Coordinates of C-alpha atoms in Angstrom, one line a residue:
Chain A
M70 CA -23.0 -12.0 -19.4
E71 CA -24.6 -9.5 -18.2
P72 CA -23.5 -7.3 -14.9
M73 CA -26.0 -7.9 -12.2
T74 CA -29.0 -5.9 -11.6
G75 CA -31.8 -5.1 -9.2
T76 CA -32.2 -7.5 -6.3
A77 CA -29.6 -9.9 -7.4
F78 CA -27.4 -6.9 -7.1
V79 CA -28.5 -5.8 -3.8
V80 CA -28.3 -9.6 -2.3
A81 CA -24.8 -10.0 -3.9
T82 CA -23.3 -7.0 -2.4
T83 CA -24.8 -7.4 0.9
L84 CA -23.1 -10.5 1.0
K85 CA -19.8 -9.5 -0.3
I86 CA -20.1 -7.1 2.3
L87 CA -20.7 -9.5 5.1
V88 CA -18.1 -12.0 4.0
F89 CA -15.4 -9.2 3.1
F90 CA -15.7 -7.6 6.5
V91 CA -15.5 -11.1 8.4
L92 CA -12.6 -11.9 6.7
L93 CA -11.1 -8.7 7.3
L94 CA -11.7 -9.2 11.0
V95 CA -10.1 -12.3 11.3
F96 CA -7.2 -11.5 9.5
V97 CA -6.7 -8.7 11.8
A98 CA -7.0 -10.9 14.9
L99 CA -4.6 -13.6 13.0
S100 CA -2.1 -11.0 12.0
T101 CA -2.0 -9.7 15.8
Y102 CA -0.8 -13.4 16.6
F103 CA 1.7 -13.3 13.6
E104 CA 3.0 -9.8 15.0
R105 CA 3.7 -11.5 18.3
K106 CA 5.0 -14.5 16.6
I107 CA 7.5 -13.0 14.6
A108 CA 8.6 -10.3 17.4
G109 CA 9.1 -14.1 18.8
F110 CA 11.0 -15.3 16.6
I111 CA 13.6 -12.5 15.6
Q112 CA 14.2 -11.9 19.1
D113 CA 15.2 -15.8 19.2
R114 CA 11.8 -16.4 21.4
S115 CA 9.1 -18.6 20.8
G116 CA 6.1 -16.3 20.8
P117 CA 2.8 -17.0 22.1
N118 CA 2.6 -21.0 22.1
R119 CA 0.5 -22.3 25.4
V120 CA -3.1 -21.0 24.6
G121 CA -4.4 -24.0 22.2
P122 CA -2.5 -25.3 19.1
L123 CA 0.8 -23.4 18.4
G124 CA -0.7 -20.9 20.8
L125 CA -3.4 -19.7 18.0
L126 CA -6.1 -19.5 20.6
Q127 CA -3.9 -16.6 22.3
V128 CA -6.1 -14.4 20.4
A129 CA -9.3 -15.2 21.9
A130 CA -7.6 -15.2 25.1
D131 CA -6.6 -11.9 24.4
G132 CA -10.0 -10.4 22.9
L133 CA -11.8 -11.8 26.5
K134 CA -9.2 -10.1 28.0
F135 CA -9.7 -7.0 26.7
I136 CA -13.5 -7.3 27.3
L137 CA -13.2 -8.1 30.3
K138 CA -11.0 -5.1 31.9
E139 CA -12.1 -2.4 33.9
E140 CA -12.9 0.7 31.5
V141 CA -11.3 3.9 33.1
E142 CA -11.9 7.2 32.1
P143 CA -9.9 10.0 33.1
G144 CA -11.4 13.0 34.9
G145 CA -11.9 15.8 32.6
A146 CA -12.2 13.8 29.7
N147 CA -14.6 15.2 26.9
K148 CA -16.8 12.1 27.3
K149 CA -18.6 12.2 23.8
F150 CA -15.2 12.2 21.5
F151 CA -13.1 10.0 23.8
F152 CA -15.7 7.4 23.2
L153 CA -15.9 8.2 19.3
A154 CA -12.2 8.4 18.6
P155 CA -11.2 5.1 19.0
V156 CA -14.2 3.9 16.5
L157 CA -13.2 6.7 14.0
G158 CA -9.8 5.0 14.4
L159 CA -10.9 1.6 13.2
V160 CA -13.8 2.8 10.6
P161 CA -11.5 4.1 8.0
A162 CA -9.3 1.3 7.7
T163 CA -12.2 -1.1 7.2
V164 CA -14.2 0.9 4.9
L165 CA -11.1 1.4 2.4
F166 CA -11.9 -2.3 1.7
A167 CA -14.8 -1.3 -0.1
V168 CA -13.4 -0.5 -3.3
M169 CA -10.5 -3.1 -3.0
P170 CA -10.8 -5.5 -6.4
F171 CA -10.4 -9.1 -4.5
A172 CA -10.6 -11.3 -7.1
S173 CA -11.6 -12.3 -10.7
P174 CA -15.4 -11.5 -11.6
V175 CA -17.5 -14.8 -11.1
P176 CA -20.4 -15.6 -13.7
T177 CA -23.6 -16.5 -11.7
R178 CA -27.1 -17.5 -12.9
W179 CA -28.1 -13.7 -11.9
G180 CA -25.4 -11.8 -14.2
M181 CA -21.5 -11.5 -13.8
M182 CA -20.8 -11.0 -10.3
E183 CA -17.5 -8.5 -9.8
M184 CA -15.6 -9.2 -7.0
I185 CA -15.6 -5.9 -5.3
V186 CA -18.1 -4.1 -2.9
A187 CA -18.3 -0.9 -4.5
D188 CA -17.2 -0.5 -8.1
V189 CA -17.5 3.5 -7.6
P190 CA -16.0 5.3 -10.8
V191 CA -13.6 7.7 -8.4
G192 CA -12.2 4.3 -6.5
F193 CA -9.1 6.0 -6.6
L194 CA -9.8 9.1 -5.1
Y195 CA -12.1 7.7 -2.3
V196 CA -8.9 5.6 -1.7
L197 CA -7.1 8.9 -0.8
A198 CA -10.1 10.7 0.9
I199 CA -10.6 7.8 3.2
A200 CA -7.2 7.3 3.9
S201 CA -6.7 10.7 5.6
L202 CA -10.0 10.2 7.6
G203 CA -7.8 7.7 10.0
V204 CA -6.1 10.9 11.5
Y205 CA -9.1 12.0 13.0
G206 CA -9.1 8.9 15.5
I207 CA -6.0 10.1 16.5
V208 CA -6.5 13.8 17.0
M209 CA -9.5 13.2 18.8
A210 CA -8.3 10.8 21.1
G211 CA -5.1 13.0 22.0
W212 CA -7.7 16.0 22.5
A213 CA -10.1 14.3 24.4
S214 CA -8.0 12.8 26.7
N215 CA -7.3 15.7 28.7
S216 CA -3.9 14.3 29.5
K217 CA -0.5 15.9 28.3
Y218 CA 0.9 12.7 27.0
S219 CA -2.1 11.9 25.0
F220 CA -2.4 15.4 23.4
L221 CA 1.6 15.5 22.4
G222 CA 0.6 12.4 20.9
G223 CA -2.2 13.2 18.8
L224 CA -0.4 16.5 17.6
R225 CA 2.5 14.7 16.5
G226 CA 0.4 12.1 14.8
S227 CA -1.6 14.8 12.8
A228 CA 1.3 16.6 11.9
Q229 CA 3.0 13.0 10.7
M230 CA -0.1 11.9 9.0
V231 CA -0.5 15.0 7.0
S232 CA 2.7 15.3 5.5
Y233 CA 2.7 12.1 4.5
E234 CA -0.4 12.1 3.2
V235 CA 0.8 14.4 0.5
A236 CA 3.6 12.1 -0.4
L237 CA 1.3 9.3 -0.5
A238 CA -1.2 11.2 -3.1
M239 CA 1.9 12.4 -5.2
S240 CA 3.2 8.7 -5.1
L241 CA 0.2 7.6 -6.6
V242 CA 0.1 10.0 -9.8
P243 CA 2.5 7.9 -11.8
V244 CA 0.1 4.8 -11.4
L245 CA -2.6 7.1 -12.6
M246 CA -0.4 8.6 -15.5
L247 CA 0.2 4.9 -16.6
V248 CA -3.4 3.6 -16.0
G249 CA -5.5 6.5 -17.4
N250 CA -8.3 5.5 -15.0
V251 CA -9.2 6.0 -11.6
Q252 CA -11.4 2.5 -11.3
M253 CA -9.6 0.0 -9.1
P254 CA -10.0 -3.0 -11.2
E255 CA -8.9 -1.1 -14.4
I256 CA -5.5 -0.4 -12.2
V257 CA -5.5 -4.1 -11.7
S258 CA -6.1 -4.8 -15.2
A259 CA -3.6 -2.8 -16.3
Q260 CA -1.2 -4.7 -15.1
Q261 CA -1.9 -7.8 -16.4
N262 CA -0.7 -8.9 -19.5
F263 CA -3.8 -9.0 -22.3
A264 CA -3.0 -9.9 -26.0
A265 CA -4.8 -6.3 -26.6
G266 CA -6.1 -3.9 -24.9
P267 CA -5.6 0.2 -24.4
A268 CA -3.2 0.0 -21.6
E269 CA -1.7 -3.4 -20.5
Y270 CA 1.7 -2.8 -19.0
G271 CA 2.1 -6.8 -18.6
A272 CA 4.4 -6.0 -15.8
W273 CA 3.5 -5.1 -12.0
F274 CA 3.7 -1.6 -11.1
F275 CA 6.3 -1.9 -8.7
L276 CA 8.8 -2.8 -11.8
P277 CA 8.3 0.1 -14.0
L278 CA 7.4 2.3 -11.3
M279 CA 10.0 1.1 -8.7
L280 CA 10.8 4.4 -7.0
T281 CA 7.0 5.4 -6.6
A282 CA 6.4 2.3 -5.1
F283 CA 8.9 2.7 -2.7
V284 CA 7.7 6.0 -1.9
F285 CA 4.1 4.7 -1.6
V286 CA 5.5 1.7 0.9
V287 CA 7.2 4.0 3.1
S288 CA 4.7 6.6 3.4
G289 CA 1.9 4.2 3.8
L290 CA 4.1 2.6 6.7
A291 CA 4.2 6.1 8.3
E292 CA 0.3 6.6 7.6
T293 CA -0.1 3.7 9.6
G294 CA 2.0 4.9 12.4
R295 CA 4.0 1.6 12.7
V296 CA 6.9 1.4 14.1
P297 CA 9.5 3.1 12.3
F298 CA 7.2 5.9 12.2
D299 CA 5.3 5.7 15.5
L300 CA 5.8 8.5 17.0
A301 CA 2.4 9.3 18.3
E302 CA 2.8 6.5 20.7
A303 CA 6.4 6.5 21.2
E304 CA 5.9 4.7 24.7
G305 CA 9.5 5.4 25.7
E306 CA 8.6 9.3 25.5
L307 CA 5.1 9.7 25.3
V308 CA 3.6 6.7 27.8
G309 CA 1.5 5.5 25.3
G310 CA 1.1 8.9 23.0
F311 CA -2.8 9.2 21.8
H312 CA -3.9 5.9 23.8
T313 CA -2.5 6.6 27.2
E314 CA -5.5 7.1 28.8
Y315 CA -7.2 4.2 26.9
S316 CA -8.1 0.6 28.8
S317 CA -10.4 -2.2 28.1
M318 CA -11.8 -2.5 24.7
K319 CA -11.2 1.0 23.6
F320 CA -7.8 0.3 23.7
G321 CA -8.8 -2.6 21.7
M322 CA -10.2 -1.0 19.2
F323 CA -7.1 1.3 18.9
F324 CA -5.1 -1.8 18.5
L325 CA -7.7 -3.7 16.1
G326 CA -7.4 -0.4 14.1
E327 CA -3.8 0.0 13.7
Y328 CA -3.8 -3.9 12.2
A329 CA -6.8 -2.9 9.9
H330 CA -4.9 0.2 8.6
L331 CA -1.7 -2.2 8.1
I332 CA -3.7 -4.8 6.3
T333 CA -5.6 -2.1 4.6
T334 CA -2.3 -0.5 3.3
A335 CA -0.9 -3.8 2.4
A336 CA -3.9 -4.4 0.2
L337 CA -3.3 -1.2 -1.3
I338 CA 0.4 -1.8 -2.4
T339 CA -0.8 -4.9 -3.5
V340 CA -3.7 -3.3 -5.7
F341 CA -1.4 -0.7 -6.9
F342 CA 2.0 -2.0 -7.3
L343 CA 1.7 -6.0 -6.9
G344 CA -0.9 -6.4 -9.7
G345 CA -4.0 -6.8 -7.1
W346 CA -5.7 -10.3 -8.0
D347 CA -2.8 -11.2 -11.0
I348 CA -1.7 -14.5 -10.9
P349 CA 2.1 -14.0 -12.3
F350 CA 3.0 -15.9 -15.3
W351 CA -0.4 -17.5 -16.0
Q352 CA -2.6 -15.7 -18.6
G353 CA -5.6 -17.7 -17.8
D354 CA -6.7 -15.3 -15.2
N355 CA -6.8 -11.8 -17.6
I356 CA -10.5 -11.3 -16.8
R357 CA -11.3 -7.9 -17.6
I358 CA -14.8 -6.3 -17.8
L359 CA -15.1 -3.3 -19.7
A360 CA -17.4 -0.2 -18.9
D361 CA -20.0 -1.4 -21.4
G362 CA -20.2 -4.3 -19.9
T363 CA -18.3 -6.7 -22.5
V364 CA -15.9 -9.4 -20.7
I365 CA -12.5 -10.0 -21.8
G366 CA -11.7 -13.4 -20.7
E367 CA -13.2 -16.7 -19.4
P368 CA -14.4 -15.7 -15.4
T369 CA -14.9 -19.2 -13.8
W370 CA -15.4 -19.7 -10.2
W371 CA -12.6 -21.8 -9.5
K372 CA -10.3 -18.7 -11.3
T373 CA -11.9 -16.7 -8.9
L374 CA -10.6 -18.8 -6.0
L375 CA -7.4 -18.7 -7.3
T376 CA -7.0 -15.2 -7.8
F377 CA -8.8 -14.3 -4.6
G378 CA -6.1 -16.7 -3.0
A379 CA -3.5 -14.6 -5.0
F380 CA -4.7 -11.2 -3.8
G381 CA -4.4 -13.0 0.2
V382 CA -0.9 -14.2 -0.5
K383 CA 0.2 -11.2 -1.8
T384 CA -1.2 -9.0 1.2
L385 CA -0.2 -11.6 4.2
L386 CA 3.2 -11.2 2.5
L387 CA 3.3 -7.7 2.6
V388 CA 1.6 -7.5 6.0
L389 CA 4.6 -10.1 7.4
F390 CA 7.2 -7.9 5.8
F391 CA 5.8 -5.2 7.7
M392 CA 6.3 -6.9 10.9
W393 CA 9.7 -7.7 10.1
L394 CA 10.4 -4.2 9.3
R395 CA 9.1 -3.5 12.5
W396 CA 11.0 -5.6 14.5
T397 CA 14.1 -4.5 12.9
I398 CA 14.6 -0.6 13.1
P399 CA 14.1 1.7 15.8
R400 CA 11.8 4.4 15.7
F401 CA 13.0 7.8 13.8
R402 CA 13.5 11.1 15.8
Y403 CA 10.8 13.7 14.8
D404 CA 13.1 15.9 13.0
Q405 CA 14.2 13.0 10.9
L406 CA 10.6 12.1 10.4
M407 CA 9.3 15.8 8.9
D408 CA 12.8 16.0 7.0
L409 CA 12.1 12.6 5.2
G410 CA 8.5 13.7 4.5
W411 CA 9.2 17.2 3.6
K412 CA 12.7 17.4 2.1
V413 CA 13.1 14.0 0.7
F414 CA 10.0 12.3 -0.5
I415 CA 7.6 15.3 -1.7
P416 CA 10.5 17.0 -4.0
I417 CA 11.9 13.2 -5.1
M418 CA 8.0 12.7 -6.1
M419 CA 7.7 15.9 -7.9
A420 CA 10.9 15.6 -9.9
Y421 CA 10.0 11.8 -10.1
I422 CA 6.3 12.8 -11.8
M423 CA 8.3 15.3 -14.1
V424 CA 10.8 12.7 -15.3
M425 CA 7.7 10.0 -16.0
G426 CA 6.0 12.3 -18.0
L427 CA 8.9 13.0 -20.1
A428 CA 9.7 9.5 -20.5
M429 CA 6.0 8.4 -21.2
Y430 CA 6.0 11.3 -23.7
L431 CA 9.3 10.6 -25.7
L432 CA 8.1 6.7 -25.6
D433 CA 4.5 7.5 -27.1
E434 CA 6.8 10.1 -29.6
A435 CA 9.1 7.5 -30.9
G436 CA 5.9 5.3 -31.5
V437 CA 6.6 2.2 -28.8
P438 CA 3.2 0.6 -28.1
V439 CA 2.3 0.0 -24.8
G440 CA 3.3 -3.1 -23.5
L441 CA 6.4 -5.3 -22.6
Q442 CA 8.8 -3.3 -24.4
Y443 CA 7.3 0.1 -23.4
S444 CA 7.6 -1.4 -19.2
G445 CA 11.2 -2.5 -20.0
A446 CA 12.1 0.9 -20.9
L447 CA 10.6 2.3 -17.7
I448 CA 12.0 -0.3 -15.9
V449 CA 15.7 0.4 -16.9
L450 CA 14.8 3.8 -16.1
N451 CA 13.6 3.3 -12.7
L452 CA 16.4 1.0 -11.9
I453 CA 19.0 4.2 -12.8
M454 CA 16.9 6.4 -10.7
M455 CA 16.4 4.3 -7.9
G456 CA 20.4 3.4 -8.0
I457 CA 20.8 7.3 -7.6
L458 CA 18.5 7.5 -4.9
I459 CA 20.1 4.7 -2.9
W460 CA 23.7 5.2 -3.6
V461 CA 24.0 9.0 -4.0
V462 CA 20.7 10.9 -2.3
D463 CA 21.0 8.4 0.2
R464 CA 24.2 9.0 1.3
G465 CA 24.9 11.2 4.1
T466 CA 22.3 13.8 3.1
I467 CA 19.1 12.0 4.4
V468 CA 20.1 10.7 7.2
K469 CA 21.6 12.8 9.8
G470 CA 23.1 12.7 13.3
A471 CA 21.9 14.5 16.1
T472 CA 24.9 16.6 15.7
S473 CA 24.6 17.6 12.4
N474 CA 22.3 20.6 13.4
T475 CA 24.0 21.7 16.2
R476 CA 27.4 22.0 14.2
R477 CA 25.4 24.4 11.7
R478 CA 24.4 26.6 14.7
A479 CA 27.5 26.1 16.5
G480 CA 29.4 28.7 14.6
G481 CA 26.8 31.2 13.8
I482 CA 23.6 31.6 16.2
R483 CA 24.2 29.9 19.2
G484 CA 28.0 29.0 19.3
R485 CA 28.1 27.6 22.8
I486 CA 27.4 24.1 22.3
T487 CA 30.4 22.9 20.6
P488 CA 30.4 19.0 19.7
T489 CA 33.2 17.4 20.2
T490 CA 35.1 14.6 18.4
P491 CA 35.7 11.4 20.9
S492 CA 39.3 11.8 21.3
E493 CA 38.9 15.5 22.8
V494 CA 36.4 14.3 25.6
D495 CA 39.0 11.1 26.6
Chain B
M626 CA 37.4 19.0 30.3
P627 CA 34.6 19.4 32.7
G628 CA 31.6 20.6 31.8
S629 CA 31.5 19.7 28.2
V630 CA 28.9 17.5 26.5
K631 CA 30.2 14.1 24.6
M632 CA 28.8 14.3 21.3
V633 CA 30.0 11.5 19.1
V634 CA 30.3 12.7 15.6
R635 CA 29.1 9.9 13.0
P636 CA 30.6 9.3 9.9
E637 CA 27.7 10.9 7.6
S638 CA 29.2 10.6 4.7
S639 CA 28.3 7.0 4.4
A640 CA 25.3 6.7 6.1
S641 CA 22.3 5.5 4.7
Y642 CA 18.8 4.7 5.3
V643 CA 17.9 1.9 2.9
R644 CA 21.4 0.2 2.9
A645 CA 21.5 0.1 6.7
I646 CA 17.6 -0.8 6.8
T647 CA 18.5 -3.6 4.2
K648 CA 21.5 -5.3 6.2
G649 CA 19.2 -5.0 9.7
L650 CA 16.4 -7.0 8.0
G651 CA 19.1 -9.5 6.8
I652 CA 20.3 -10.0 10.5
T653 CA 16.6 -10.0 11.7
L654 CA 15.9 -12.5 9.0
K655 CA 18.7 -14.7 10.4
H656 CA 17.4 -14.7 13.4
M657 CA 13.7 -15.0 12.5
L658 CA 15.3 -18.3 10.8
E659 CA 17.0 -19.6 13.8
P660 CA 15.7 -22.9 15.0
N661 CA 17.1 -23.1 18.4
K662 CA 15.1 -20.4 20.3
A663 CA 16.4 -19.4 23.9
T664 CA 13.4 -19.6 25.4
Q665 CA 12.8 -22.0 27.9
Q666 CA 9.1 -23.6 28.6
Y667 CA 9.4 -22.8 32.4
P668 CA 6.4 -25.5 34.1
D669 CA 7.4 -27.8 31.4
E670 CA 11.1 -27.6 31.2
K671 CA 13.5 -26.7 34.6
W672 CA 17.0 -25.6 35.0
E673 CA 19.2 -28.3 36.3
L674 CA 20.2 -26.9 39.8
S675 CA 23.3 -26.8 41.3
P676 CA 23.6 -29.2 44.3
R677 CA 24.8 -26.3 46.6
L678 CA 21.7 -23.7 46.0
R679 CA 20.4 -22.5 49.1
G680 CA 16.7 -22.5 48.9
T681 CA 13.6 -23.3 51.1
H682 CA 14.7 -25.0 54.2
R683 CA 13.9 -28.7 55.4
M684 CA 14.5 -30.5 58.7
A685 CA 16.2 -33.7 58.9
T686 CA 14.3 -36.6 60.5
H687 CA 15.4 -39.7 62.2
E688 CA 14.3 -43.1 61.2
D689 CA 10.9 -42.8 63.4
G690 CA 10.2 -39.6 61.7
R691 CA 11.0 -37.4 64.6
A692 CA 12.7 -34.1 64.0
K693 CA 16.5 -34.3 64.5
C694 CA 16.1 -31.3 66.3
V695 CA 17.8 -31.0 69.8
G696 CA 16.7 -27.5 70.5
C697 CA 20.4 -26.2 71.2
G698 CA 19.2 -22.7 70.1
L699 CA 22.2 -22.0 67.7
C700 CA 20.2 -21.2 64.6
P701 CA 18.1 -18.5 65.8
T702 CA 21.2 -17.0 67.3
V703 CA 23.4 -17.2 64.2
C704 CA 20.4 -16.0 61.8
P705 CA 21.2 -12.5 60.6
V706 CA 17.7 -11.3 60.1
N707 CA 15.9 -13.3 63.0
C708 CA 13.4 -15.5 61.0
I709 CA 13.6 -18.5 63.0
K710 CA 11.4 -19.2 66.2
L711 CA 12.3 -21.7 68.3
I712 CA 11.1 -23.1 71.9
P713 CA 13.0 -25.9 73.0
A714 CA 11.3 -28.9 75.2
E715 CA 12.6 -31.6 77.4
D716 CA 10.3 -34.9 76.9
E717 CA 10.1 -37.5 79.6
N718 CA 13.4 -39.4 79.0
G719 CA 15.5 -36.1 79.1
E720 CA 16.0 -35.7 75.6
R721 CA 15.4 -32.2 74.4
Y722 CA 13.2 -31.6 71.6
A723 CA 11.7 -28.3 69.6
A724 CA 8.2 -27.8 71.1
V725 CA 8.0 -25.0 68.2
Y726 CA 10.1 -24.7 65.3
E727 CA 9.2 -21.7 63.1
I728 CA 10.8 -20.5 59.9
D729 CA 9.4 -17.0 58.0
E730 CA 11.0 -18.0 54.5
F731 CA 9.9 -14.3 53.5
R732 CA 12.3 -12.9 55.9
C733 CA 15.2 -15.3 55.3
I734 CA 17.9 -14.1 53.1
F735 CA 19.0 -18.1 52.4
C736 CA 22.6 -17.2 53.9
G737 CA 22.8 -20.7 55.1
F738 CA 24.5 -20.1 58.6
C739 CA 21.5 -22.3 60.3
Q740 CA 22.8 -25.2 58.1
E741 CA 26.5 -24.6 59.0
V742 CA 26.0 -24.1 62.8
C743 CA 23.5 -26.8 63.3
P744 CA 25.4 -29.4 65.9
V745 CA 23.4 -32.4 64.9
E746 CA 22.7 -31.9 61.2
A747 CA 18.9 -31.2 61.7
I748 CA 17.9 -28.0 59.8
H749 CA 19.1 -28.0 56.2
L750 CA 18.5 -25.6 53.5
G751 CA 17.5 -27.1 50.2
V752 CA 17.7 -26.9 46.5
H753 CA 14.1 -25.9 45.8
Y754 CA 12.7 -22.5 44.9
E755 CA 9.1 -22.6 43.9
N756 CA 7.2 -21.6 47.0
A757 CA 4.7 -19.6 46.0
E758 CA 1.6 -19.2 48.2
Y759 CA -1.5 -17.3 48.3
S760 CA -1.1 -15.7 51.9
R761 CA 1.8 -14.3 53.7
E762 CA 0.7 -16.4 57.0
R763 CA 1.6 -19.5 54.7
W764 CA 5.4 -18.4 54.3
V765 CA 5.8 -19.3 57.7
Y766 CA 7.0 -23.1 57.7
D767 CA 6.1 -24.7 61.0
L768 CA 8.2 -27.7 62.3
E769 CA 5.7 -30.2 60.8
R770 CA 5.9 -28.8 57.3
L771 CA 9.6 -28.7 57.5
T772 CA 9.9 -32.4 57.8
E773 CA 7.5 -33.1 55.4
L774 CA 9.3 -31.5 52.7
D775 CA 11.4 -34.0 50.6
H776 CA 13.6 -31.7 48.1
P777 CA 17.4 -32.4 48.7
F778 CA 19.4 -31.2 51.2
T779 CA 21.9 -28.3 50.0
A780 CA 25.5 -29.5 49.8
L781 CA 28.0 -27.9 51.8
W782 CA 30.9 -26.3 50.8
D783 CA 33.6 -28.6 51.9
P784 CA 37.1 -26.3 52.4
F785 CA 39.3 -29.5 51.8
D786 CA 37.9 -29.9 48.2
P787 CA 37.1 -26.4 47.4
A788 CA 36.6 -27.3 43.4
S789 CA 34.2 -29.9 43.8
E790 CA 30.9 -29.0 42.6

């Protein structure tokens, strides 16, 4: 079947934009509810349960509260940027969904409809480009508020996001090396199990690229600025960080932006490492549209619904995982955050790219065909490297107590603060 | 060793991000799946209160609805925060009664001295604590309001049976 053209294409794209945008916003609203429920459950509370059945209308009540609240504008604020910042915080997270493949293509009367809003040939680069725009909202909010706390929050946020941007981009290089393409649907189909094809690994990339998936998840979390990495907000130190001075719906926009960002990150992880809309252990959903329009597999509308469900479930589970993580671990210290980004993730990813490149070269040289065997070899290699990371690298070297730098200084430069052992104090 | 800063040196050789976080995730998961929540659904569920809880005052009445108060003036005297206003009067039969009896519950510290000192067991503290109001004036309870309240009286401590609760 031919791909859609002309008016049908325009109408279909508009419909897709509307449907996905509304779905995303609903999902964002629901995730604020889930967050509060999970927070409650983890702390042995019951979470919101008074507004509506199971407290589901809490979301609507919150929205109403945001809209009805008084808007306060700090004196000396740069009005233009103060207004622009919350929008810039929300927009990149939602715009990222344009290149997200949601489901398998649907055959319609007017041609094959791909379930992706914009199948741009450089989808991958688009993701990297737009993801880094998120920092502007934070920097602008921090600067335009004319407040010291906001300013510090903005500075922290920009430094953090710029650092983790590097690790994030580098952790996607191995994915590119395996797929050999920057189109997002190709990344999904490369993780499926086709009988024949140029680059099908038959395994979701979180297995053959375990380490890079780990780094991507962590730096993605740092990019969203959520709790282990919420240095930009840091309510204990900076009042509210970059959004200290924001109130009413402008704060609500930041709030929604944070959750939209979270969902986007989860969806990106799904696409890059969890097989996108692929349903595991089922070969019926191996549908792929080649560049010349040839369709491999048998697309039907119910398969589209099923795969869309798979995509939603994976994303939702990741979002829930991030919330679970948020209510488990405390915030990093700023030097730990920077150390983790620059001294750990970036060198590790550099070494990893080289190791993976070498492994793939050797596998190709040995004549191993791309497929399960090939992925199996990579999985074993990755398991070994994960073992090294967790049991050797992450043993007293990554995490450092607050005293470690002091002790290093104590003998040399300063020599004044001498750390004492607890027994000496008593 | 005065002036020294206490710094706890952690065993860094075994410290770890990944393993420690995994362990923490396990703990929070256990709590997440815990069915018995600590939350009490307050307006729907309430604590069972001790019979000796000293809460909102109540005036005891005779069968005919008259307050038992004889206006002796002991309670405003003993009150440590001076929150009781009492103006006694005498009726045609020569019986004394309280013409004005007001308790400022805002000022009251719920020490219970008024109840202990009352010779006719008229003024009591009660097992009751939900007395939110929209204005401060409403917190001054007059005699009519004190007699109309119907929560249980606070049980006094019995020195001959100190452990009986």
